[in-house]
Amino acid sequence: MKKLCALLAVVALVAFAAPAFAANPFMDVPMNHWAYDAVGQLAARGIISGYPDGTFKGNQPITRYEMASVTARALAVIDMEKASKQDVEMLKRLVVEFKDELDALGVKVDKIDSRVAVLEENIGGWKFWGELRFDAKFEGEKNLYNDEYTLEGDKEFNLNRFRIWMSKQIDENTKFVARLGTSDSTTKYAPTRWERYYVETKLPYDIKMTAGLWLFDWEGDSGLYIDEDAMFGDYGMKGFWFQKSFGLGDVQAMIGHNDSYSNGADGIFNTADDVNSDYMFYGLRANFNFNEQFRFALNGLMRAYDDLNNRDESVYWADFTFNFNPNIAFKGAYFMEDLDTAYRAGEDSPKAYKAIFDVKQDAFKFTSIWLEYAKFDEGFNVWNANNNGDMYAYDAYGASVLINRNWDETSVLFASLKQQWNDKWATYERYLTADFDTTGVDDATNWTFGVLYYYTPAITFDLAYDKVDWGDSTAAGMRTGDDNIVRLRTHVKF
């Protein structure tokens, strides 16, 4: 192997990390040689050292040990912020080719592999990751309620979620994050779009600012729900978000604007036809971590709509967590709403509360337990909703369990268990019963059984059976009877 030719690959890896015109220290490399600058750069970075007599001997064959040594030194100095994918691939090939020699030199190849893995993850300073969820669904009834499980027909193979994340640390204090995603579980051909794009940066007085389209989820921060059961969070918001941490906790404030992107009757986006869904969004939160056992938070959100009716709505809540030990916690939240009666007739200041026992599997060794009781006043409105006002909460498998509450007083008992048997297998069960105050409407129940198989750490298969039963009530406009679905989900993380 010719020394100069063999070193060209290494030059390509590290040239960006070295001075452009480094002085060549070797007496036998003339200044007019085509490799003069490249050899000088490698020497300047300490990747090559030449012979004791000060020569490079570029025309001599390079030994495998010499090449292994050069590879190890190149790996130590490579600039991960500037390396391209091709650079990293080249370095991987060199490490594989000279693995035995690197071992003989005492170089820990496994550490080099780890270093290469880091380089691959941080190509050019960017990080990329993502996930895909693909569902095969088989429904018990076809178009029972146009359609309860959001299927077109009684069987459907479709994309549930496709997301590609990317991030780049711009400087010591600033980071950019974006997510490109799509989902066609509820619309046949949903477009791919930017679901997140924001920068996080540190302002004076250690205030963290997030600007762009970001995820808002204070209920999730307090651990008040599982699956997709949030009532006032877990969705994107555009605007500015400020956070200031202090010894006992943190305070947060946000201001944003929701823009409707649905077509109006005239087929044009954001006209008078759909501006009723546009609103300014304000939020304020103070979270206190008094000690390892107890935390407490105060939260307030307000929507001020852009339409001419000046309608607005606000929700305020206090929530807490008391940890009996690391595996058993008691949580609670009390919500108060202030609704514009011109917007929503009836009760304009409804209230709700929930109490939760959250038990990790390590407590009982065989299962985790989530036991929740919730009570909603008449007219209580959740913001994370679908199905014309049905709660998005308790809707993880598509059945609108609370569709019959009709804005009346409602109580909910919800239990969820999961058993992680080993690294490969897990099972889970969910049960919910909702007691509606609507005259002539039966209670609703929802059962779910599921099995998870972790084929690899990145690929999971999830087989679930979900059944919803609204009872035998025949009240006009209400759900009756039952429906079920079998869902096989393939979930890949990459």
Tab-separated table of C-alpha atoms in Angstrom:
chain	number	residue	atom	x	y	z
A	1	MET	CA	0.000	0.000	0.000
A	2	LYS	CA	1.484	3.317	-1.072
A	3	LYS	CA	1.793	5.625	1.898
A	4	LEU	CA	0.586	8.824	0.211
A	5	CYS	CA	-2.354	7.218	-1.536
A	6	ALA	CA	-3.428	5.422	1.622
A	7	LEU	CA	-3.316	8.633	3.579
A	8	LEU	CA	-5.547	10.479	1.146
A	9	ALA	CA	-8.588	8.921	2.773
A	10	VAL	CA	-7.488	10.196	6.159
A	11	VAL	CA	-6.756	13.624	4.688
A	12	ALA	CA	-10.332	13.765	3.440
A	13	LEU	CA	-11.550	13.042	6.964
A	14	VAL	CA	-9.566	15.642	8.791
A	15	ALA	CA	-8.708	18.329	6.228
A	16	PHE	CA	-11.619	20.457	7.475
A	17	ALA	CA	-10.244	20.277	10.990
A	18	ALA	CA	-6.746	21.460	10.129
A	19	PRO	CA	-5.256	24.784	9.053
A	20	ALA	CA	-5.623	25.280	5.289
A	21	PHE	CA	-1.922	25.979	4.732
A	22	ALA	CA	-0.091	24.165	7.495
A	23	ALA	CA	3.698	24.120	7.187
A	24	ASN	CA	5.113	20.786	6.067
A	25	PRO	CA	7.774	19.601	8.572
A	26	PHE	CA	9.289	16.858	6.421
A	27	MET	CA	12.476	17.614	4.511
A	28	ASP	CA	11.780	15.031	1.797
A	29	VAL	CA	8.371	16.413	0.746
A	30	PRO	CA	9.018	19.178	-1.800
A	31	MET	CA	6.799	22.228	-1.820
A	32	ASN	CA	5.686	21.580	-5.373
A	33	HIS	CA	4.508	18.041	-4.599
A	34	TRP	CA	0.787	17.500	-5.134
A	35	ALA	CA	0.430	16.117	-1.583
A	36	TYR	CA	2.466	18.808	0.169
A	37	ASP	CA	-0.476	20.601	1.804
A	38	ALA	CA	-2.249	17.375	2.749
A	39	VAL	CA	0.792	15.913	4.478
A	40	GLY	CA	1.370	19.205	6.267
A	41	GLN	CA	-2.210	19.235	7.574
A	42	LEU	CA	-1.933	15.706	8.940
A	43	ALA	CA	1.362	16.528	10.649
A	44	ALA	CA	-0.076	19.742	12.127
A	45	ARG	CA	-2.899	17.738	13.714
A	46	GLY	CA	-0.485	15.106	15.107
A	47	ILE	CA	-1.893	12.334	12.953
A	48	ILE	CA	1.435	11.547	11.322
A	49	SER	CA	4.886	12.110	12.789
A	50	GLY	CA	7.336	10.815	10.200
A	51	TYR	CA	10.632	9.135	10.983
A	52	PRO	CA	13.199	10.108	13.646
A	53	ASP	CA	15.481	11.564	10.988
A	54	GLY	CA	12.817	14.097	9.994
A	55	THR	CA	11.778	12.405	6.770
A	56	PHE	CA	8.350	11.228	5.606
A	57	LYS	CA	9.456	8.630	3.048
A	58	GLY	CA	6.318	9.082	1.012
A	59	ASN	CA	7.336	6.589	-1.655
A	60	GLN	CA	7.658	3.685	0.758
A	61	PRO	CA	4.764	1.285	1.328
A	62	ILE	CA	2.824	1.928	4.539
A	63	THR	CA	2.447	-0.967	6.926
A	64	ARG	CA	-0.884	-1.995	8.331
A	65	TYR	CA	0.313	-0.967	11.808
A	66	GLU	CA	1.181	2.498	10.526
A	67	MET	CA	-2.202	2.813	8.859
A	68	ALA	CA	-3.964	1.617	12.011
A	69	SER	CA	-2.078	4.215	14.043
A	70	VAL	CA	-3.047	6.942	11.623
A	71	THR	CA	-6.677	5.843	11.729
A	72	ALA	CA	-6.765	5.956	15.538
A	73	ARG	CA	-5.209	9.430	15.637
A	74	ALA	CA	-7.587	10.683	12.935
A	75	LEU	CA	-10.543	9.474	14.946
A	76	ALA	CA	-9.312	11.401	17.958
A	77	VAL	CA	-9.216	14.731	16.139
A	78	ILE	CA	-12.121	14.485	13.719
A	79	ASP	CA	-14.527	17.394	14.054
A	80	MET	CA	-17.985	15.953	14.499
A	81	GLU	CA	-19.545	19.338	13.862
A	82	LYS	CA	-18.156	19.353	10.334
A	83	ALA	CA	-17.943	15.688	9.364
A	84	SER	CA	-20.155	14.554	6.508
A	85	LYS	CA	-21.882	11.200	6.197
A	86	GLN	CA	-19.261	10.161	3.636
A	87	ASP	CA	-16.483	11.053	6.094
A	88	VAL	CA	-17.999	8.882	8.781
A	89	GLU	CA	-18.548	5.970	6.389
A	90	MET	CA	-14.911	6.184	5.327
A	91	LEU	CA	-13.730	6.172	8.921
A	92	LYS	CA	-15.881	3.136	9.689
A	93	ARG	CA	-14.325	1.236	6.805
A	94	LEU	CA	-10.842	2.103	8.034
A	95	VAL	CA	-11.640	0.942	11.569
A	96	VAL	CA	-13.012	-2.368	10.274
A	97	GLU	CA	-10.088	-2.888	7.922
A	98	PHE	CA	-7.454	-2.331	10.603
A	99	LYS	CA	-9.273	-3.758	13.600
A	100	ASP	CA	-6.627	-6.441	14.326
A	101	GLU	CA	-3.766	-3.993	14.058
A	102	LEU	CA	-5.552	-1.483	16.278
A	103	ASP	CA	-6.050	-4.236	18.837
A	104	ALA	CA	-2.354	-5.138	18.624
A	105	LEU	CA	-1.484	-1.478	19.187
A	106	GLY	CA	-3.583	-1.493	22.335
A	107	VAL	CA	-6.231	0.762	20.833
A	108	LYS	CA	-9.679	-0.095	22.184
A	109	VAL	CA	-11.685	-0.753	19.056
A	110	ASP	CA	-14.954	-0.880	20.976
A	111	LYS	CA	-14.302	2.676	22.126
A	112	ILE	CA	-13.576	3.647	18.532
A	113	ASP	CA	-16.859	2.067	17.478
A	114	SER	CA	-18.605	4.141	20.121
A	115	ARG	CA	-16.864	7.233	18.851
A	116	VAL	CA	-17.967	6.429	15.285
A	117	ALA	CA	-21.519	5.933	16.537
A	118	VAL	CA	-21.415	9.399	18.068
A	119	LEU	CA	-20.098	10.789	14.819
A	120	GLU	CA	-22.918	9.143	12.905
A	121	GLU	CA	-25.473	10.592	15.317
A	122	ASN	CA	-24.030	14.062	15.027
A	123	ILE	CA	-23.286	14.372	11.341
A	124	GLY	CA	-22.564	17.994	10.679
A	125	GLY	CA	-23.898	18.858	14.111
A	126	TRP	CA	-27.368	17.575	13.163
A	127	LYS	CA	-29.221	14.792	14.912
A	128	PHE	CA	-31.960	12.850	13.132
A	129	TRP	CA	-34.406	10.333	14.552
A	130	GLY	CA	-37.959	9.259	13.920
A	131	GLU	CA	-40.723	6.709	14.166
A	132	LEU	CA	-43.385	4.982	12.102
A	133	ARG	CA	-46.630	3.442	13.330
A	134	PHE	CA	-48.590	1.325	10.888
A	135	ASP	CA	-51.970	-0.160	11.832
A	136	ALA	CA	-54.047	-3.062	10.590
A	137	LYS	CA	-57.598	-2.715	11.978
A	138	PHE	CA	-60.600	-5.030	11.907
A	139	GLU	CA	-63.856	-3.581	13.218
A	140	GLY	CA	-66.830	-5.488	14.594
A	141	GLU	CA	-69.406	-3.195	12.967
A	142	LYS	CA	-69.129	-1.320	9.712
A	143	ASN	CA	-69.996	2.362	9.817
A	144	LEU	CA	-71.962	1.934	13.024
A	145	TYR	CA	-71.738	5.634	13.789
A	146	ASN	CA	-70.058	6.950	10.636
A	147	ASP	CA	-67.626	5.645	11.906
A	148	GLU	CA	-66.972	4.972	15.585
A	149	TYR	CA	-63.431	3.701	15.161
A	150	THR	CA	-62.698	6.106	12.267
A	151	LEU	CA	-62.410	3.278	9.737
A	152	GLU	CA	-63.577	3.404	6.173
A	153	GLY	CA	-65.271	0.032	6.060
A	154	ASP	CA	-64.769	-2.708	8.606
A	155	LYS	CA	-61.091	-3.293	7.886
A	156	GLU	CA	-58.280	-0.928	7.149
A	157	PHE	CA	-54.509	-0.898	6.787
A	158	ASN	CA	-53.200	2.589	7.260
A	159	LEU	CA	-50.475	4.826	8.536
A	160	ASN	CA	-51.075	5.976	12.084
A	161	ARG	CA	-47.986	8.131	12.434
A	162	PHE	CA	-44.816	8.984	10.541
A	163	ARG	CA	-42.388	11.436	12.100
A	164	ILE	CA	-38.865	12.564	11.370
A	165	TRP	CA	-37.182	14.664	14.047
A	166	MET	CA	-34.113	16.800	13.564
A	167	SER	CA	-32.127	19.066	15.823
A	168	LYS	CA	-28.957	21.094	15.755
A	169	GLN	CA	-27.090	22.744	18.595
A	170	ILE	CA	-26.455	26.143	17.056
A	171	ASP	CA	-24.229	27.453	19.822
A	172	GLU	CA	-23.727	26.962	23.548
A	173	ASN	CA	-27.102	28.487	24.397
A	174	THR	CA	-29.254	27.923	21.337
A	175	LYS	CA	-30.805	24.793	19.837
A	176	PHE	CA	-33.058	24.280	16.823
A	177	VAL	CA	-35.633	21.440	16.728
A	178	ALA	CA	-38.094	20.449	13.991
A	179	ARG	CA	-40.452	17.580	13.239
A	180	LEU	CA	-41.810	16.587	9.855
A	181	GLY	CA	-44.814	14.330	10.177
A	182	THR	CA	-48.038	12.968	8.817
A	183	SER	CA	-50.925	10.801	9.896
A	184	ASP	CA	-53.804	9.411	7.878
A	185	SER	CA	-55.659	7.624	10.652
A	186	THR	CA	-58.533	10.126	10.505
A	187	THR	CA	-58.138	11.576	7.029
A	188	LYS	CA	-57.486	9.488	3.982
A	189	TYR	CA	-54.614	11.442	2.505
A	190	ALA	CA	-53.286	13.731	5.201
A	191	PRO	CA	-50.463	15.945	3.946
A	192	THR	CA	-46.953	15.782	5.324
A	193	ARG	CA	-46.226	18.994	7.187
A	194	TRP	CA	-43.973	20.641	9.733
A	195	GLU	CA	-45.556	19.667	13.049
A	196	ARG	CA	-42.824	21.299	15.136
A	197	TYR	CA	-40.259	23.984	14.446
A	198	TYR	CA	-38.733	26.007	17.222
A	199	VAL	CA	-35.562	27.361	18.714
A	200	GLU	CA	-34.638	27.192	22.374
A	201	THR	CA	-32.242	29.812	23.664
A	202	LYS	CA	-31.087	31.201	26.967
A	203	LEU	CA	-31.850	34.838	27.721
A	204	PRO	CA	-30.376	37.004	30.499
A	205	TYR	CA	-31.229	35.982	34.082
A	206	ASP	CA	-31.194	32.305	32.980
A	207	ILE	CA	-34.574	32.601	31.283
A	208	LYS	CA	-35.165	29.932	28.648
A	209	MET	CA	-37.134	31.113	25.618
A	210	THR	CA	-38.798	28.830	23.065
A	211	ALA	CA	-40.040	30.453	19.848
A	212	GLY	CA	-41.871	28.759	16.982
A	213	LEU	CA	-44.312	25.850	16.933
A	214	TRP	CA	-43.808	23.776	20.072
A	215	LEU	CA	-45.610	21.177	22.168
A	216	PHE	CA	-47.661	22.516	25.012
A	217	ASP	CA	-48.443	19.931	27.725
A	218	TRP	CA	-48.500	21.099	31.348
A	219	GLU	CA	-50.765	18.172	32.287
A	220	GLY	CA	-48.078	15.840	30.985
A	221	ASP	CA	-45.414	17.737	32.929
A	222	SER	CA	-47.419	17.069	36.096
A	223	GLY	CA	-48.026	13.403	35.162
A	224	LEU	CA	-51.816	13.757	35.169
A	225	TYR	CA	-52.670	11.403	32.307
A	226	ILE	CA	-51.510	8.386	30.330
A	227	ASP	CA	-51.885	7.378	26.679
A	228	GLU	CA	-53.817	10.171	24.893
A	229	ASP	CA	-55.958	11.300	27.804
A	230	ALA	CA	-54.929	14.955	28.126
A	231	MET	CA	-57.764	17.491	28.485
A	232	PHE	CA	-55.969	20.832	28.111
A	233	GLY	CA	-52.583	19.947	26.665
A	234	ASP	CA	-50.594	17.684	24.376
A	235	TYR	CA	-50.889	19.736	21.175
A	236	GLY	CA	-48.823	22.208	19.195
A	237	MET	CA	-48.947	25.961	19.739
A	238	LYS	CA	-47.212	28.770	17.859
A	239	GLY	CA	-45.714	31.637	19.764
A	240	PHE	CA	-43.276	32.319	22.583
A	241	TRP	CA	-42.698	30.336	25.757
A	242	PHE	CA	-40.570	31.553	28.657
A	243	GLN	CA	-39.291	29.413	31.542
A	244	LYS	CA	-37.351	30.451	34.613
A	245	SER	CA	-36.110	27.800	37.030
A	246	PHE	CA	-35.320	28.468	40.662
A	247	GLY	CA	-34.460	26.387	43.683
A	248	LEU	CA	-37.926	25.054	44.452
A	249	GLY	CA	-39.255	24.728	40.926
A	250	ASP	CA	-39.991	26.965	37.970
A	251	VAL	CA	-42.375	29.543	36.544
A	252	GLN	CA	-43.540	29.574	32.949
A	253	ALA	CA	-45.402	32.020	30.732
A	254	MET	CA	-46.518	31.701	27.131
A	255	ILE	CA	-48.265	33.700	24.462
A	256	GLY	CA	-49.320	32.203	21.170
A	257	HIS	CA	-51.846	32.266	18.388
A	258	ASN	CA	-53.816	29.390	16.922
A	259	ASP	CA	-54.442	29.656	13.185
A	260	SER	CA	-57.137	27.549	11.631
A	261	TYR	CA	-55.964	25.773	8.519
A	262	SER	CA	-59.306	24.314	7.537
A	263	ASN	CA	-60.980	25.420	4.340
A	264	GLY	CA	-63.830	27.829	4.705
A	265	ALA	CA	-66.964	27.555	2.635
A	266	ASP	CA	-65.210	29.553	-0.062
A	267	GLY	CA	-62.299	27.096	-0.138
A	268	ILE	CA	-59.816	29.708	1.022
A	269	PHE	CA	-57.756	29.342	4.163
A	270	ASN	CA	-58.197	31.712	7.077
A	271	THR	CA	-61.070	33.820	5.871
A	272	ALA	CA	-64.151	34.960	7.711
A	273	ASP	CA	-65.517	31.444	7.248
A	274	ASP	CA	-63.045	29.802	9.564
A	275	VAL	CA	-61.536	32.659	11.553
A	276	ASN	CA	-63.845	31.636	14.375
A	277	SER	CA	-61.239	28.985	15.206
A	278	ASP	CA	-58.409	31.520	15.449
A	279	TYR	CA	-57.524	32.719	18.916
A	280	MET	CA	-54.808	34.267	21.040
A	281	PHE	CA	-53.468	31.877	23.651
A	282	TYR	CA	-52.087	32.904	27.050
A	283	GLY	CA	-50.668	30.704	29.789
A	284	LEU	CA	-49.049	31.050	33.196
A	285	ARG	CA	-47.750	28.266	35.456
A	286	ALA	CA	-45.879	28.080	38.752
A	287	ASN	CA	-44.579	24.686	39.804
A	288	PHE	CA	-43.109	24.067	43.256
A	289	ASN	CA	-41.059	20.979	44.151
A	290	PHE	CA	-41.020	21.281	47.915
A	291	ASN	CA	-39.121	18.024	48.410
A	292	GLU	CA	-38.840	14.534	46.930
A	293	GLN	CA	-42.281	13.643	48.270
A	294	PHE	CA	-44.441	16.633	47.414
A	295	ARG	CA	-44.910	18.986	44.486
A	296	PHE	CA	-47.672	21.519	43.755
A	297	ALA	CA	-48.527	23.623	40.700
A	298	LEU	CA	-50.873	26.453	39.772
A	299	ASN	CA	-51.843	26.773	36.101
A	300	GLY	CA	-53.927	29.195	34.053
A	301	LEU	CA	-54.816	29.212	30.344
A	302	MET	CA	-56.912	31.591	28.289
A	303	ARG	CA	-58.211	31.589	24.719
A	304	ALA	CA	-59.298	34.964	23.281
A	305	TYR	CA	-60.955	34.373	19.924
A	306	ASP	CA	-60.406	36.634	16.942
A	307	ASP	CA	-64.042	36.822	15.867
A	308	LEU	CA	-66.270	39.825	16.384
A	309	ASN	CA	-68.164	38.320	19.319
A	310	ASN	CA	-65.238	38.830	21.694
A	311	ARG	CA	-65.860	35.430	23.167
A	312	ASP	CA	-63.164	33.886	25.275
A	313	GLU	CA	-62.700	30.985	27.678
A	314	SER	CA	-60.296	30.302	30.498
A	315	VAL	CA	-59.346	27.376	32.693
A	316	TYR	CA	-57.420	27.458	35.963
A	317	TRP	CA	-56.256	24.453	37.871
A	318	ALA	CA	-54.140	23.351	40.770
A	319	ASP	CA	-52.467	19.967	40.779
A	320	PHE	CA	-50.194	18.059	43.121
A	321	THR	CA	-48.212	14.846	43.469
A	322	PHE	CA	-47.459	13.087	46.732
A	323	ASN	CA	-44.893	10.285	46.458
A	324	PHE	CA	-45.305	7.675	49.171
A	325	ASN	CA	-42.114	6.138	47.809
A	326	PRO	CA	-40.410	6.063	44.379
A	327	ASN	CA	-42.995	3.558	43.095
A	328	ILE	CA	-46.315	4.739	44.555
A	329	ALA	CA	-47.781	8.204	44.089
A	330	PHE	CA	-51.093	9.935	44.720
A	331	LYS	CA	-51.957	12.749	42.318
A	332	GLY	CA	-54.823	15.164	42.045
A	333	ALA	CA	-56.081	18.163	40.074
A	334	TYR	CA	-58.945	20.635	40.492
A	335	PHE	CA	-60.113	22.571	37.417
A	336	MET	CA	-62.225	25.741	37.243
A	337	GLU	CA	-63.475	27.156	33.948
A	338	ASP	CA	-64.670	30.639	33.058
A	339	LEU	CA	-66.693	30.360	29.850
A	340	ASP	CA	-68.310	33.105	27.852
A	341	THR	CA	-72.019	32.311	28.165
A	342	ALA	CA	-72.656	33.873	24.773
A	343	TYR	CA	-70.381	31.228	23.368
A	344	ARG	CA	-71.511	28.215	25.393
A	345	ALA	CA	-75.008	28.340	26.814
A	346	GLY	CA	-75.651	26.990	30.263
A	347	GLU	CA	-73.169	26.824	33.099
A	348	ASP	CA	-70.433	29.422	32.585
A	349	SER	CA	-68.149	28.407	35.445
A	350	PRO	CA	-68.133	24.585	35.563
A	351	LYS	CA	-65.582	22.668	37.598
A	352	ALA	CA	-63.948	19.253	37.462
A	353	TYR	CA	-61.483	17.231	39.457
A	354	LYS	CA	-59.552	14.001	39.218
A	355	ALA	CA	-57.734	11.794	41.724
A	356	ILE	CA	-55.118	9.251	40.658
A	357	PHE	CA	-53.163	6.394	42.203
A	358	ASP	CA	-50.063	5.746	40.102
A	359	VAL	CA	-48.264	2.525	41.048
A	360	LYS	CA	-45.136	1.412	39.188
A	361	GLN	CA	-44.511	-2.251	38.459
A	362	ASP	CA	-41.563	-2.337	40.847
A	363	ALA	CA	-43.993	-1.896	43.750
A	364	PHE	CA	-45.877	-5.166	43.204
A	365	LYS	CA	-43.332	-6.741	40.817
A	366	PHE	CA	-45.947	-8.118	38.370
A	367	THR	CA	-48.009	-5.128	37.234
A	368	SER	CA	-48.256	-1.360	37.198
A	369	ILE	CA	-51.576	0.260	38.135
A	370	TRP	CA	-53.148	3.551	37.097
A	371	LEU	CA	-56.426	4.102	38.962
A	372	GLU	CA	-58.263	7.346	38.234
A	373	TYR	CA	-61.577	8.877	39.269
A	374	ALA	CA	-62.795	12.059	37.571
A	375	LYS	CA	-65.917	14.197	37.996
A	376	PHE	CA	-67.103	16.851	35.502
A	377	ASP	CA	-69.748	19.481	36.157
A	378	GLU	CA	-72.455	20.207	33.632
A	379	GLY	CA	-71.016	22.248	30.779
A	380	PHE	CA	-67.394	21.448	31.558
A	381	ASN	CA	-65.479	21.764	28.294
A	382	VAL	CA	-62.169	20.139	27.379
A	383	TRP	CA	-59.924	21.722	24.775
A	384	ASN	CA	-58.207	18.646	23.421
A	385	ALA	CA	-61.369	17.281	21.837
A	386	ASN	CA	-62.670	15.540	18.748
A	387	ASN	CA	-65.968	14.051	17.609
A	388	ASN	CA	-67.902	17.286	18.005
A	389	GLY	CA	-67.121	17.904	21.619
A	390	ASP	CA	-66.503	14.391	22.855
A	391	MET	CA	-63.499	14.212	25.119
A	392	TYR	CA	-60.279	13.288	23.466
A	393	ALA	CA	-59.402	11.865	26.844
A	394	TYR	CA	-60.100	8.150	27.294
A	395	ASP	CA	-60.133	7.723	23.522
A	396	ALA	CA	-56.843	5.912	22.916
A	397	TYR	CA	-58.279	3.278	20.553
A	398	GLY	CA	-60.735	5.487	18.704
A	399	ALA	CA	-64.049	4.770	20.427
A	400	SER	CA	-65.780	7.918	21.649
A	401	VAL	CA	-66.478	6.597	25.109
A	402	LEU	CA	-67.792	9.895	26.515
A	403	ILE	CA	-69.826	10.964	23.490
A	404	ASN	CA	-73.081	10.506	25.433
A	405	ARG	CA	-72.271	12.934	28.250
A	406	ASN	CA	-74.186	15.646	26.357
A	407	TRP	CA	-72.460	18.348	28.428
A	408	ASP	CA	-74.231	16.993	31.489
A	409	GLU	CA	-72.623	16.082	34.781
A	410	THR	CA	-70.419	13.029	34.332
A	411	SER	CA	-68.235	10.833	36.511
A	412	VAL	CA	-65.506	8.539	35.192
A	413	LEU	CA	-63.718	5.565	36.721
A	414	PHE	CA	-60.661	4.559	34.733
A	415	ALA	CA	-58.099	1.830	35.394
A	416	SER	CA	-55.065	0.845	33.351
A	417	LEU	CA	-52.610	-1.967	34.122
A	418	LYS	CA	-49.440	-3.083	32.371
A	419	GLN	CA	-47.291	-6.152	32.992
A	420	GLN	CA	-43.725	-6.113	31.704
A	421	TRP	CA	-42.900	-9.833	31.810
A	422	ASN	CA	-39.417	-9.587	30.321
A	423	ASP	CA	-37.482	-7.684	27.670
A	424	LYS	CA	-39.615	-9.207	24.913
A	425	TRP	CA	-43.178	-9.425	26.198
A	426	ALA	CA	-45.676	-7.184	27.940
A	427	THR	CA	-49.449	-7.202	28.385
A	428	TYR	CA	-51.878	-4.451	29.300
A	429	GLU	CA	-55.520	-3.902	30.174
A	430	ARG	CA	-57.733	-0.807	30.323
A	431	TYR	CA	-61.197	-0.381	31.783
A	432	LEU	CA	-63.391	2.714	31.881
A	433	THR	CA	-66.946	3.317	32.982
A	434	ALA	CA	-68.697	6.658	32.560
A	435	ASP	CA	-71.835	7.584	34.498
A	436	PHE	CA	-73.843	10.211	32.574
A	437	ASP	CA	-76.422	12.461	34.166
A	438	THR	CA	-78.396	12.689	30.918
A	439	THR	CA	-81.907	11.355	31.410
A	440	GLY	CA	-82.511	8.071	29.598
A	441	VAL	CA	-78.857	7.472	28.728
A	442	ASP	CA	-77.086	4.383	30.040
A	443	ASP	CA	-73.557	4.315	31.361
A	444	ALA	CA	-70.761	3.657	28.880
A	445	THR	CA	-68.023	1.105	29.372
A	446	ASN	CA	-64.805	0.468	27.509
A	447	TRP	CA	-62.472	-2.563	27.738
A	448	THR	CA	-59.071	-3.019	26.177
A	449	PHE	CA	-56.706	-5.991	26.219
A	450	GLY	CA	-53.335	-5.928	24.538
A	451	VAL	CA	-50.070	-7.780	24.032
A	452	LEU	CA	-46.751	-6.132	23.202
A	453	TYR	CA	-43.855	-7.992	21.604
A	454	TYR	CA	-40.525	-6.186	21.425
A	455	TYR	CA	-38.971	-7.856	18.383
A	456	THR	CA	-35.896	-5.663	18.737
A	457	PRO	CA	-35.328	-2.537	20.811
A	458	ALA	CA	-36.458	-0.563	17.745
A	459	ILE	CA	-39.403	-2.671	16.500
A	460	THR	CA	-42.541	-3.424	18.509
A	461	PHE	CA	-45.728	-5.300	17.591
A	462	ASP	CA	-48.869	-4.358	19.525
A	463	LEU	CA	-51.999	-6.533	19.254
A	464	ALA	CA	-55.052	-5.059	21.008
A	465	TYR	CA	-58.770	-5.762	21.353
A	466	ASP	CA	-60.949	-2.780	22.257
A	467	LYS	CA	-64.688	-2.844	22.983
A	468	VAL	CA	-67.069	0.010	23.770
A	469	ASP	CA	-70.630	-0.431	25.024
A	470	TRP	CA	-73.086	2.463	25.391
A	471	GLY	CA	-75.904	0.316	26.828
A	472	ASP	CA	-79.469	0.024	25.578
A	473	SER	CA	-80.654	3.621	25.900
A	474	THR	CA	-82.672	4.886	22.976
A	475	ALA	CA	-82.509	8.614	23.773
A	476	ALA	CA	-82.570	10.622	20.574
A	477	GLY	CA	-79.176	11.397	19.140
A	478	MET	CA	-77.281	9.185	21.610
A	479	ARG	CA	-75.086	6.170	21.033
A	480	THR	CA	-76.550	2.745	21.788
A	481	GLY	CA	-75.288	-0.784	21.390
A	482	ASP	CA	-71.636	-1.740	21.184
A	483	ASP	CA	-68.711	-1.947	18.820
A	484	ASN	CA	-65.212	-3.409	18.901
A	485	ILE	CA	-61.946	-3.379	17.058
A	486	VAL	CA	-58.865	-5.579	16.729
A	487	ARG	CA	-55.766	-3.559	16.019
A	488	LEU	CA	-52.279	-4.796	15.097
A	489	ARG	CA	-49.782	-1.969	15.288
A	490	THR	CA	-46.209	-2.122	14.005
A	491	HIS	CA	-44.101	0.544	15.674
A	492	VAL	CA	-40.589	1.267	14.434
A	493	LYS	CA	-38.190	3.773	15.961
A	494	PHE	CA	-35.141	4.866	14.032
